[in-house]
CSV table of N, CA and C in Angstrom, one decimal:
chain,number,residue,atom,x,y,z
A,294,MET,N,-16.5,-212.2,-1.5
A,294,MET,CA,-17.8,-212.5,-0.6
A,294,MET,C,-18.1,-212.0,0.6
A,295,VAL,N,-18.6,-211.2,0.4
A,295,VAL,CA,-19.4,-209.9,1.7
A,295,VAL,C,-20.0,-210.9,2.4
A,296,GLU,N,-19.1,-210.6,3.7
A,296,GLU,CA,-19.6,-210.9,5.0
A,296,GLU,C,-21.4,-210.5,5.6
A,297,GLU,N,-22.5,-210.6,5.2
A,297,GLU,CA,-23.1,-210.2,5.7
A,297,GLU,C,-23.9,-209.8,7.7
A,298,LYS,N,-24.2,-208.3,8.2
A,298,LYS,CA,-24.1,-207.9,10.2
A,298,LYS,C,-25.1,-208.4,9.9
A,299,GLN,N,-25.3,-209.6,10.6
A,299,GLN,CA,-26.8,-209.7,11.4
A,299,GLN,C,-27.3,-208.7,13.0
A,300,GLU,N,-28.2,-208.3,13.0
A,300,GLU,CA,-28.7,-207.6,14.2
A,300,GLU,C,-29.9,-208.4,14.5
A,301,MET,N,-29.3,-207.6,16.4
A,301,MET,CA,-29.7,-209.5,17.3
A,301,MET,C,-30.0,-207.8,18.0
A,302,ARG,N,-31.8,-208.0,18.3
A,302,ARG,CA,-32.9,-206.7,19.4
A,302,ARG,C,-33.4,-207.0,20.1
A,303,VAL,N,-32.5,-206.6,21.2
A,303,VAL,CA,-33.3,-206.9,22.4
A,303,VAL,C,-33.7,-206.1,23.0
A,304,PRO,N,-35.0,-207.0,23.3
A,304,PRO,CA,-35.9,-205.8,24.1
A,304,PRO,C,-35.8,-205.0,25.5
A,305,MET,N,-36.0,-204.4,25.4
A,305,MET,CA,-35.5,-202.9,26.3
A,305,MET,C,-37.1,-202.3,27.2
A,306,GLN,N,-36.7,-201.8,27.8
A,306,GLN,CA,-37.8,-202.0,28.5
A,306,GLN,C,-37.7,-199.9,28.4
A,307,VAL,N,-38.6,-198.9,28.3
A,307,VAL,CA,-38.8,-197.8,27.9
A,307,VAL,C,-39.1,-196.9,28.8
A,308,GLU,N,-38.9,-195.8,30.1
A,308,GLU,CA,-40.0,-195.0,31.1
A,308,GLU,C,-39.4,-193.6,30.9
A,309,ILE,N,-40.4,-193.2,30.6
A,309,ILE,CA,-40.8,-191.0,31.2
A,309,ILE,C,-41.2,-190.7,33.0
A,310,LYS,N,-40.1,-189.8,33.1
A,310,LYS,CA,-41.0,-189.0,33.7
A,310,LYS,C,-40.8,-187.4,33.8
A,311,ILE,N,-42.3,-187.6,34.3
A,311,ILE,CA,-42.9,-186.2,34.2
A,311,ILE,C,-42.3,-185.3,35.8
A,312,GLU,N,-41.4,-184.3,35.5
A,312,GLU,CA,-41.7,-183.7,36.4
A,312,GLU,C,-40.9,-181.9,36.8
A,313,LYS,N,-41.4,-181.5,37.5
A,313,LYS,CA,-42.3,-180.3,37.0
A,313,LYS,C,-40.9,-179.7,37.4
A,314,ASP,N,-40.0,-180.4,37.9
A,314,ASP,CA,-39.1,-179.2,38.4
A,314,ASP,C,-37.4,-179.5,37.4
A,315,CYS,N,-37.7,-180.4,36.4
A,315,CYS,CA,-36.5,-180.8,35.6
A,315,CYS,C,-37.0,-179.7,34.4
A,316,THR,N,-35.9,-178.2,34.2
A,316,THR,CA,-36.2,-177.9,33.6
A,316,THR,C,-34.8,-177.8,31.6
A,317,GLU,N,-34.2,-179.9,32.2
A,317,GLU,CA,-33.5,-179.2,31.7
A,317,GLU,C,-34.5,-181.2,30.3
A,318,PRO,N,-33.8,-182.2,29.9
A,318,PRO,CA,-34.0,-184.3,29.5
A,318,PRO,C,-32.7,-184.2,30.8
A,319,LYS,N,-32.9,-185.6,30.6
A,319,LYS,CA,-32.4,-186.5,31.4
A,319,LYS,C,-32.4,-187.8,31.0
A,320,ILE,N,-30.7,-188.4,30.5
A,320,ILE,CA,-31.3,-189.8,30.1
A,320,ILE,C,-30.9,-190.5,30.9
A,321,ILE,N,-31.2,-191.4,31.1
A,321,ILE,CA,-30.5,-192.6,32.1
A,321,ILE,C,-30.4,-193.3,31.0
A,322,VAL,N,-29.2,-194.9,30.8
A,322,VAL,CA,-28.7,-195.7,30.4
A,322,VAL,C,-28.6,-196.9,31.8
A,323,LEU,N,-29.8,-197.6,32.2
A,323,LEU,CA,-29.3,-199.0,33.1
A,323,LEU,C,-29.1,-199.8,32.1
A,324,THR,N,-27.9,-200.8,32.9
A,324,THR,CA,-28.0,-202.1,31.7
A,324,THR,C,-27.3,-202.6,32.8
A,325,ASP,N,-26.8,-204.4,32.7
A,325,ASP,CA,-25.8,-204.8,33.1
A,325,ASP,C,-24.2,-204.8,32.6
A,326,LYS,N,-24.6,-205.1,31.4
A,326,LYS,CA,-23.2,-204.2,30.4
A,326,LYS,C,-23.5,-203.5,28.9
A,327,ILE,N,-22.4,-202.8,28.7
A,327,ILE,CA,-21.9,-202.2,27.2
A,327,ILE,C,-22.0,-203.7,26.4
A,328,THR,N,-22.9,-203.0,25.1
A,328,THR,CA,-22.9,-204.1,24.2
A,328,THR,C,-23.0,-203.2,22.9
A,329,ASP,N,-22.5,-203.9,21.5
A,329,ASP,CA,-23.0,-202.4,20.3
A,329,ASP,C,-24.3,-202.0,20.6
A,330,GLU,N,-25.2,-202.4,21.1
A,330,GLU,CA,-27.0,-201.7,20.4
A,330,GLU,C,-26.8,-199.8,21.3
A,331,ILE,N,-26.2,-200.4,23.0
A,331,ILE,CA,-25.5,-199.6,24.3
A,331,ILE,C,-25.2,-198.8,23.4
A,332,ASN,N,-24.1,-198.4,22.8
A,332,ASN,CA,-23.2,-197.7,21.9
A,332,ASN,C,-23.5,-197.2,21.0
A,333,SER,N,-24.7,-197.9,20.4
A,333,SER,CA,-25.7,-197.1,19.4
A,333,SER,C,-26.3,-196.1,19.7
A,334,ILE,N,-27.2,-197.0,20.6
A,334,ILE,CA,-27.9,-195.8,21.0
A,334,ILE,C,-27.2,-194.9,22.5
A,335,VAL,N,-26.7,-194.6,23.2
A,335,VAL,CA,-26.4,-193.6,23.1
A,335,VAL,C,-25.3,-192.9,22.1
A,336,ASN,N,-24.5,-193.2,21.5
A,336,ASN,CA,-23.8,-192.5,20.1
A,336,ASN,C,-25.5,-191.4,18.8
A,337,LYS,N,-27.0,-192.5,19.6
A,337,LYS,CA,-27.7,-191.6,18.5
A,337,LYS,C,-28.2,-190.5,19.3
A,338,LEU,N,-28.3,-190.2,20.7
A,338,LEU,CA,-28.6,-189.7,22.0
A,338,LEU,C,-27.4,-188.3,22.2
A,339,SER,N,-26.4,-188.8,21.8
A,339,SER,CA,-25.6,-187.7,22.0
A,339,SER,C,-25.3,-187.6,21.6
A,340,GLU,N,-25.5,-186.6,19.9
A,340,GLU,CA,-25.8,-187.0,18.4
A,340,GLU,C,-26.0,-184.9,18.5
A,341,GLU,N,-25.5,-183.9,17.8
A,341,GLU,CA,-25.8,-182.5,18.5
A,341,GLU,C,-25.5,-182.0,16.9
A,342,GLU,N,-25.8,-182.6,16.2
A,342,GLU,CA,-25.8,-182.7,14.2
A,342,GLU,C,-27.1,-182.8,13.9
A,343,VAL,N,-27.8,-181.6,13.4
A,343,VAL,CA,-29.1,-181.5,13.2
A,343,VAL,C,-28.9,-181.2,11.5
A,344,ASN,N,-29.5,-183.1,11.1
A,344,ASN,CA,-28.8,-183.7,10.6
A,344,ASN,C,-30.4,-183.1,9.5
A,345,VAL,N,-30.4,-181.5,8.7
A,345,VAL,CA,-31.8,-181.4,6.8
A,345,VAL,C,-31.3,-181.6,6.3
A,346,ILE,N,-32.0,-182.2,5.2
A,346,ILE,CA,-32.1,-182.4,4.1
A,346,ILE,C,-32.2,-181.4,2.7
A,347,ALA,N,-31.5,-180.2,1.8
A,347,ALA,CA,-31.9,-179.3,1.8
A,347,ALA,C,-32.2,-179.2,0.2
A,348,GLY,N,-33.6,-179.2,-0.4
A,348,GLY,CA,-34.1,-179.6,-1.6
A,348,GLY,C,-34.4,-177.9,-2.7
A,349,PHE,N,-33.2,-178.2,-3.8
A,349,PHE,CA,-33.8,-177.0,-4.7
A,349,PHE,C,-34.2,-176.7,-5.3
A,350,LYS,N,-35.0,-176.1,-6.3
A,350,LYS,CA,-36.2,-176.3,-7.1
A,350,LYS,C,-36.6,-174.3,-8.1
A,351,ASP,N,-36.9,-174.9,-8.5
A,351,ASP,CA,-36.4,-173.1,-9.5
A,351,ASP,C,-35.3,-172.2,-8.6
A,352,ASN,N,-35.5,-170.9,-8.5
A,352,ASN,CA,-34.8,-170.3,-7.3
A,352,ASN,C,-35.0,-170.9,-5.9
A,353,THR,N,-35.2,-171.5,-5.1
A,353,THR,CA,-36.3,-171.3,-4.0
A,353,THR,C,-35.4,-172.5,-3.8
A,354,VAL,N,-35.0,-172.6,-1.8
A,354,VAL,CA,-34.6,-173.7,-1.4
A,354,VAL,C,-35.8,-174.1,-0.1
A,355,GLU,N,-35.8,-175.2,0.1
A,355,GLU,CA,-36.5,-175.7,0.5
A,355,GLU,C,-36.0,-177.1,2.2
A,356,LEU,N,-36.4,-176.7,2.8
A,356,LEU,CA,-35.9,-177.8,3.9
A,356,LEU,C,-36.6,-178.6,3.6
A,357,LEU,N,-36.7,-180.2,3.3
A,357,LEU,CA,-37.4,-181.3,3.1
A,357,LEU,C,-38.1,-182.2,4.1
A,358,GLU,N,-38.8,-183.0,4.6
A,358,GLU,CA,-39.4,-183.0,5.4
A,358,GLU,C,-39.5,-184.7,5.3
A,359,PRO,N,-38.8,-185.4,6.0
A,359,PRO,CA,-38.3,-186.4,5.4
A,359,PRO,C,-39.3,-187.8,5.2
A,360,SER,N,-40.9,-188.0,6.1
A,360,SER,CA,-41.7,-187.9,5.5
A,360,SER,C,-42.6,-187.5,5.1
A,361,ASN,N,-41.9,-187.1,4.1
A,361,ASN,CA,-42.8,-186.6,2.2
A,361,ASN,C,-41.9,-186.7,1.1
A,362,ILE,N,-40.7,-187.4,1.3
A,362,ILE,CA,-39.9,-188.1,1.1
A,362,ILE,C,-39.9,-189.7,0.5
A,363,VAL,N,-40.3,-189.3,-1.2
A,363,VAL,CA,-41.0,-190.8,-1.2
A,363,VAL,C,-39.6,-191.9,-2.1
A,364,ARG,N,-38.6,-191.2,-2.5
A,364,ARG,CA,-37.3,-191.6,-2.7
A,364,ARG,C,-36.3,-190.8,-3.8
A,365,VAL,N,-34.7,-191.5,-2.7
A,365,VAL,CA,-33.9,-190.3,-3.8
A,365,VAL,C,-33.2,-191.4,-5.0
A,366,PHE,N,-32.9,-190.8,-5.4
A,366,PHE,CA,-32.0,-190.7,-6.6
A,366,PHE,C,-31.1,-189.8,-7.4
A,367,ALA,N,-30.2,-190.8,-7.8
A,367,ALA,CA,-29.6,-190.3,-9.2
A,367,ALA,C,-29.5,-190.7,-10.5
A,368,SER,N,-30.0,-189.4,-10.9
A,368,SER,CA,-29.8,-189.5,-12.0
A,368,SER,C,-29.0,-188.2,-13.9
A,369,SER,N,-28.8,-188.9,-14.3
A,369,SER,CA,-27.3,-187.9,-15.0
A,369,SER,C,-26.7,-187.1,-14.3
A,370,GLY,N,-26.0,-188.0,-13.0
A,370,GLY,CA,-25.3,-186.8,-12.4
A,370,GLY,C,-26.0,-185.7,-11.3
A,371,LYS,N,-26.5,-185.9,-10.9
A,371,LYS,CA,-27.0,-185.2,-9.8
A,371,LYS,C,-28.4,-186.0,-9.1
A,372,VAL,N,-28.5,-185.6,-7.9
A,372,VAL,CA,-29.3,-186.7,-7.2
A,372,VAL,C,-30.5,-185.6,-6.5
A,373,ILE,N,-31.5,-186.8,-6.7
A,373,ILE,CA,-32.9,-186.6,-7.4
A,373,ILE,C,-33.8,-186.5,-5.6
A,374,ALA,N,-34.3,-185.4,-5.3
A,374,ALA,CA,-35.5,-186.6,-4.1
A,374,ALA,C,-36.2,-186.5,-4.5
A,375,GLU,N,-38.0,-186.7,-4.7
A,375,GLU,CA,-38.9,-187.6,-5.0
A,375,GLU,C,-39.6,-186.6,-3.6
A,376,THR,N,-40.7,-186.7,-3.5
A,376,THR,CA,-41.5,-186.5,-3.0
A,376,THR,C,-43.0,-186.2,-3.1
A,377,THR,N,-43.6,-185.7,-2.1
A,377,THR,CA,-45.4,-186.3,-2.0
A,377,THR,C,-45.8,-184.4,-3.0
A,378,ASP,N,-45.0,-183.4,-2.8
A,378,ASP,CA,-45.2,-182.2,-3.1
A,378,ASP,C,-44.1,-181.6,-5.1
A,379,GLY,N,-43.8,-183.3,-5.0
A,379,GLY,CA,-42.4,-182.8,-6.4
A,379,GLY,C,-41.0,-183.2,-6.4
A,380,ASN,N,-40.5,-182.8,-6.5
A,380,ASN,CA,-38.8,-183.5,-6.9
A,380,ASN,C,-38.3,-181.9,-6.7
A,381,TYR,N,-36.7,-182.5,-6.0
A,381,TYR,CA,-36.2,-181.4,-5.8
A,381,TYR,C,-34.1,-181.7,-6.3
A,382,THR,N,-33.5,-181.0,-7.0
A,382,THR,CA,-32.0,-180.9,-6.3
A,382,THR,C,-31.7,-181.4,-5.3
A,383,LEU,N,-31.4,-182.0,-5.5
A,383,LEU,CA,-30.0,-181.9,-4.2
A,383,LEU,C,-29.0,-181.8,-4.5
A,384,ARG,N,-28.0,-181.2,-2.9
A,384,ARG,CA,-26.2,-181.0,-3.3
A,384,ARG,C,-25.6,-182.4,-2.5
A,385,LEU,N,-25.8,-182.6,-2.2
A,385,LEU,CA,-25.3,-184.2,-1.9
A,385,LEU,C,-25.3,-184.9,-2.7
A,386,ARG,N,-23.7,-186.3,-2.3
A,386,ARG,CA,-23.3,-187.7,-2.3
A,386,ARG,C,-25.1,-187.8,-2.4
A,387,LEU,N,-25.3,-189.6,-3.0
A,387,LEU,CA,-26.5,-190.1,-2.6
A,387,LEU,C,-26.0,-191.0,-1.0
A,388,TYR,N,-24.7,-191.0,-1.1
A,388,TYR,CA,-24.0,-192.0,0.1
A,388,TYR,C,-24.6,-190.7,1.6
A,389,GLU,N,-24.7,-189.2,1.1
A,389,GLU,CA,-24.7,-188.8,2.4
A,389,GLU,C,-25.9,-188.4,2.6
A,390,VAL,N,-27.3,-189.3,1.4
A,390,VAL,CA,-28.6,-188.9,1.8
A,390,VAL,C,-28.9,-189.6,3.3
A,391,GLU,N,-28.2,-190.6,2.3
A,391,GLU,CA,-28.6,-192.2,3.5
A,391,GLU,C,-28.5,-192.1,4.6
A,392,GLY,N,-27.2,-191.2,4.4
A,392,GLY,CA,-26.4,-191.0,6.3
A,392,GLY,C,-27.6,-190.3,6.9
A,393,ARG,N,-28.7,-189.4,6.7
A,393,ARG,CA,-29.2,-188.1,6.8
A,393,ARG,C,-30.1,-188.6,7.2
A,394,LEU,N,-30.7,-190.3,6.2
A,394,LEU,CA,-32.2,-190.7,6.8
A,394,LEU,C,-32.7,-192.4,7.5
A,395,ASP,N,-33.4,-192.0,8.1
A,395,ASP,CA,-33.7,-192.8,9.6
A,395,ASP,C,-33.3,-194.6,8.3
A,396,SER,N,-32.7,-195.0,8.8
A,396,SER,CA,-32.4,-196.3,8.3
A,396,SER,C,-33.2,-196.9,8.5
A,397,GLN,N,-34.0,-196.8,9.3
A,397,GLN,CA,-35.4,-198.3,9.5
A,397,GLN,C,-36.6,-197.5,8.8
A,398,THR,N,-36.5,-196.7,8.3
A,398,THR,CA,-37.4,-195.9,7.2
A,398,THR,C,-37.0,-195.9,5.8
A,399,PHE,N,-35.7,-195.7,5.8
A,399,PHE,CA,-35.1,-195.6,3.9
A,399,PHE,C,-33.8,-196.5,3.8
A,400,VAL,N,-33.8,-196.9,2.4
A,400,VAL,CA,-33.4,-198.7,2.2
A,400,VAL,C,-32.8,-198.4,0.9
A,401,ARG,N,-31.3,-198.4,0.6
A,401,ARG,CA,-31.1,-198.8,-0.5
A,401,ARG,C,-31.6,-200.1,-1.2
A,402,ILE,N,-32.1,-200.0,-2.5
A,402,ILE,CA,-32.4,-200.5,-3.1
A,402,ILE,C,-31.4,-200.8,-4.0
A,403,SER,N,-30.5,-200.3,-4.6
A,403,SER,CA,-29.6,-200.3,-6.3
A,403,SER,C,-27.9,-198.7,-5.7
A,404,ASN,N,-27.6,-198.8,-6.6
A,404,ASN,CA,-26.7,-197.8,-5.8
A,404,ASN,C,-27.0,-196.5,-6.1
A,405,SER,N,-28.3,-196.8,-7.7
A,405,SER,CA,-28.2,-195.3,-7.7
A,405,SER,C,-30.2,-194.5,-6.8
A,406,ASP,N,-30.6,-195.6,-6.3
A,406,ASP,CA,-31.4,-195.3,-5.5
A,406,ASP,C,-32.4,-195.9,-4.0
A,407,ILE,N,-32.2,-194.8,-3.0
A,407,ILE,CA,-33.1,-195.1,-2.1
A,407,ILE,C,-34.6,-194.8,-1.6
A,408,ILE,N,-35.5,-195.9,-1.3
A,408,ILE,CA,-36.8,-195.9,-1.5
A,408,ILE,C,-37.6,-195.4,0.8
A,409,ASN,N,-38.0,-194.6,0.6
A,409,ASN,CA,-38.9,-194.4,1.9
A,409,ASN,C,-39.8,-196.3,1.6
A,410,LEU,N,-40.0,-197.0,2.4
A,410,LEU,CA,-40.8,-197.9,2.9
A,410,LEU,C,-41.6,-197.4,3.7
A,411,LYS,N,-41.9,-196.5,4.2
A,411,LYS,CA,-43.7,-196.2,4.2
A,411,LYS,C,-45.3,-195.7,3.1
A,412,LYS,N,-43.4,-195.1,2.2
A,412,LYS,CA,-44.6,-195.9,0.8
A,412,LYS,C,-44.3,-195.8,0.0
A,413,VAL,N,-44.3,-197.5,0.0
A,413,VAL,CA,-44.0,-198.4,-0.9
A,413,VAL,C,-46.3,-198.9,-0.2
A,414,LYS,N,-46.3,-198.9,-2.0
A,414,LYS,CA,-47.7,-199.3,-1.7
A,414,LYS,C,-47.5,-201.3,-2.1
A,415,ASN,N,-46.2,-201.5,-2.9
A,415,ASN,CA,-46.2,-202.7,-2.9
A,415,ASN,C,-45.1,-202.8,-4.0
A,416,PHE,N,-44.3,-204.9,-3.0
A,416,PHE,CA,-43.2,-205.0,-4.1
A,416,PHE,C,-43.6,-206.2,-4.7
A,417,ASP,N,-43.0,-206.5,-5.8
A,417,ASP,CA,-43.8,-207.8,-7.2
A,417,ASP,C,-42.7,-208.3,-7.1
A,418,LEU,N,-43.0,-209.5,-7.1
A,418,LEU,CA,-41.8,-210.8,-7.2
A,418,LEU,C,-41.4,-211.4,-8.2
A,419,SER,N,-42.3,-211.1,-8.7
A,419,SER,CA,-43.1,-212.0,-10.2
A,419,SER,C,-41.6,-211.7,-11.6
A,420,PHE,N,-40.5,-210.6,-11.1
A,420,PHE,CA,-39.4,-210.7,-12.1
A,420,PHE,C,-38.6,-212.2,-12.0
A,421,ALA,N,-37.7,-212.0,-12.6
A,421,ALA,CA,-36.5,-213.4,-12.2
A,421,ALA,C,-34.8,-212.4,-11.3
A,422,GLY,N,-35.2,-212.7,-10.8
A,422,GLY,CA,-33.8,-212.1,-10.0
A,422,GLY,C,-33.4,-211.0,-9.2
A,423,THR,N,-35.0,-210.0,-9.9
A,423,THR,CA,-35.4,-208.5,-9.3
A,423,THR,C,-36.6,-208.8,-8.4
A,424,ILE,N,-36.0,-207.5,-7.9
A,424,ILE,CA,-38.1,-206.7,-8.1
A,424,ILE,C,-38.0,-205.5,-8.4
A,425,CYS,N,-40.2,-205.9,-7.5
A,425,CYS,CA,-40.6,-204.5,-9.0
A,425,CYS,C,-41.3,-203.6,-7.6
A,426,VAL,N,-41.0,-202.0,-7.0
A,426,VAL,CA,-41.0,-201.7,-5.8
A,426,VAL,C,-42.1,-200.8,-6.6
A,427,CYS,N,-43.2,-201.2,-6.4
A,427,CYS,CA,-44.4,-200.2,-6.7
A,427,CYS,C,-44.9,-199.2,-5.2
A,428,LEU,N,-43.9,-197.4,-5.9
A,428,LEU,CA,-44.6,-196.8,-5.0
A,428,LEU,C,-46.0,-196.1,-4.6
A,429,SER,N,-45.5,-195.1,-3.7
A,429,SER,CA,-48.0,-194.2,-3.3
A,429,SER,C,-47.8,-193.6,-4.0
A,430,ASN,N,-47.2,-192.4,-5.0
A,430,ASN,CA,-47.3,-192.0,-6.4
A,430,ASN,C,-47.4,-192.0,-7.5
A,431,GLY,N,-47.5,-193.3,-7.7
A,431,GLY,CA,-47.3,-194.7,-9.0
A,431,GLY,C,-45.9,-194.1,-9.3
A,432,THR,N,-45.0,-193.8,-8.9
A,432,THR,CA,-43.5,-193.8,-9.7
A,432,THR,C,-43.4,-196.0,-10.0
A,433,VAL,N,-42.5,-196.4,-10.3
A,433,VAL,CA,-41.9,-198.0,-10.4
A,433,VAL,C,-40.6,-197.6,-11.1
A,434,THR,N,-40.0,-198.8,-9.5
A,434,THR,CA,-38.3,-198.7,-9.9
A,434,THR,C,-38.5,-200.4,-9.1
A,435,TYR,N,-36.8,-200.7,-9.3
A,435,TYR,CA,-36.8,-202.2,-9.0
A,435,TYR,C,-36.0,-202.2,-8.1
A,436,VAL,N,-35.0,-203.5,-7.3
A,436,VAL,CA,-34.9,-203.5,-6.9
A,436,VAL,C,-33.5,-203.9,-7.8
A,437,SER,N,-32.0,-203.4,-7.5
A,437,SER,CA,-31.5,-204.2,-8.1
A,437,SER,C,-30.5,-205.6,-7.6
A,438,ARG,N,-30.5,-206.5,-8.2
A,438,ARG,CA,-29.5,-208.0,-7.9
A,438,ARG,C,-29.0,-207.7,-6.9
A,439,ARG,N,-28.2,-206.8,-6.5
A,439,ARG,CA,-26.8,-206.5,-6.0
A,439,ARG,C,-27.4,-207.0,-4.2
A,440,TYR,N,-29.1,-206.2,-4.0
A,440,TYR,CA,-29.8,-205.6,-2.6
A,440,TYR,C,-31.5,-206.5,-2.5
A,441,VAL,N,-31.6,-207.5,-3.5
A,441,VAL,CA,-32.5,-208.9,-3.7
A,441,VAL,C,-32.2,-209.4,-2.4
A,442,ALA,N,-31.5,-209.8,-2.0
A,442,ALA,CA,-31.3,-210.4,-0.9
A,442,ALA,C,-31.5,-210.1,0.4
A,443,LYS,N,-30.5,-208.5,0.7
A,443,LYS,CA,-30.8,-207.9,1.3
A,443,LYS,C,-33.4,-207.7,1.8
A,444,ILE,N,-33.1,-206.7,1.1
A,444,ILE,CA,-34.3,-206.7,0.7
A,444,ILE,C,-35.5,-207.8,1.3
A,445,LYS,N,-35.2,-208.9,0.8
A,445,LYS,CA,-36.1,-210.4,1.2
A,445,LYS,C,-35.3,-210.4,2.5
A,446,GLN,N,-34.6,-210.8,3.4
A,446,GLN,CA,-34.0,-210.5,4.7
A,446,GLN,C,-35.1,-209.2,5.5
A,447,LEU,N,-35.6,-208.0,5.2
A,447,LEU,CA,-36.4,-206.9,5.7
A,447,LEU,C,-38.0,-207.0,5.2
A,448,LEU,N,-37.9,-207.5,4.3
A,448,LEU,CA,-39.5,-208.0,4.2
A,448,LEU,C,-40.0,-209.3,4.5
A,449,GLY,N,-38.9,-210.4,5.5
A,449,GLY,CA,-38.9,-211.8,5.6
A,449,GLY,C,-39.3,-212.7,5.0
A,450,ILE,N,-39.0,-212.8,3.9
A,450,ILE,CA,-38.8,-213.1,3.2
A,450,ILE,C,-38.2,-214.4,2.2
């Protein structure tokens, strides 16, 4: 049995101060105790690694803008990024791409497919045991049975 991780959102105040004498951004976290959420925020803020995704098309390499990525999928042993500008071959494994993309925007729907939630036109629930996903560029893909509960929870259904 796989244990699902419950995520709890804590309301948070965000304050930005503009000071002319400040030459370098400074972040201060005020809290009553250290929680997993605080640790996660600190880790995200302190990440210095730039998570770029390089796509190969013909004999060129382009840095792909995540907002242009419709989906990333594995096919015939290759990982393909389907974007608004066409398809690009990636030299990363699917799990590596998943780690570089924003988990609030990109979600895995099968062992071979990650979609951009901002590029979803609709979810068709009429199929028994699975969900059909229609993307903004006309692509149709399916949520595998293993990921159906996760997607339904994400959609609040």
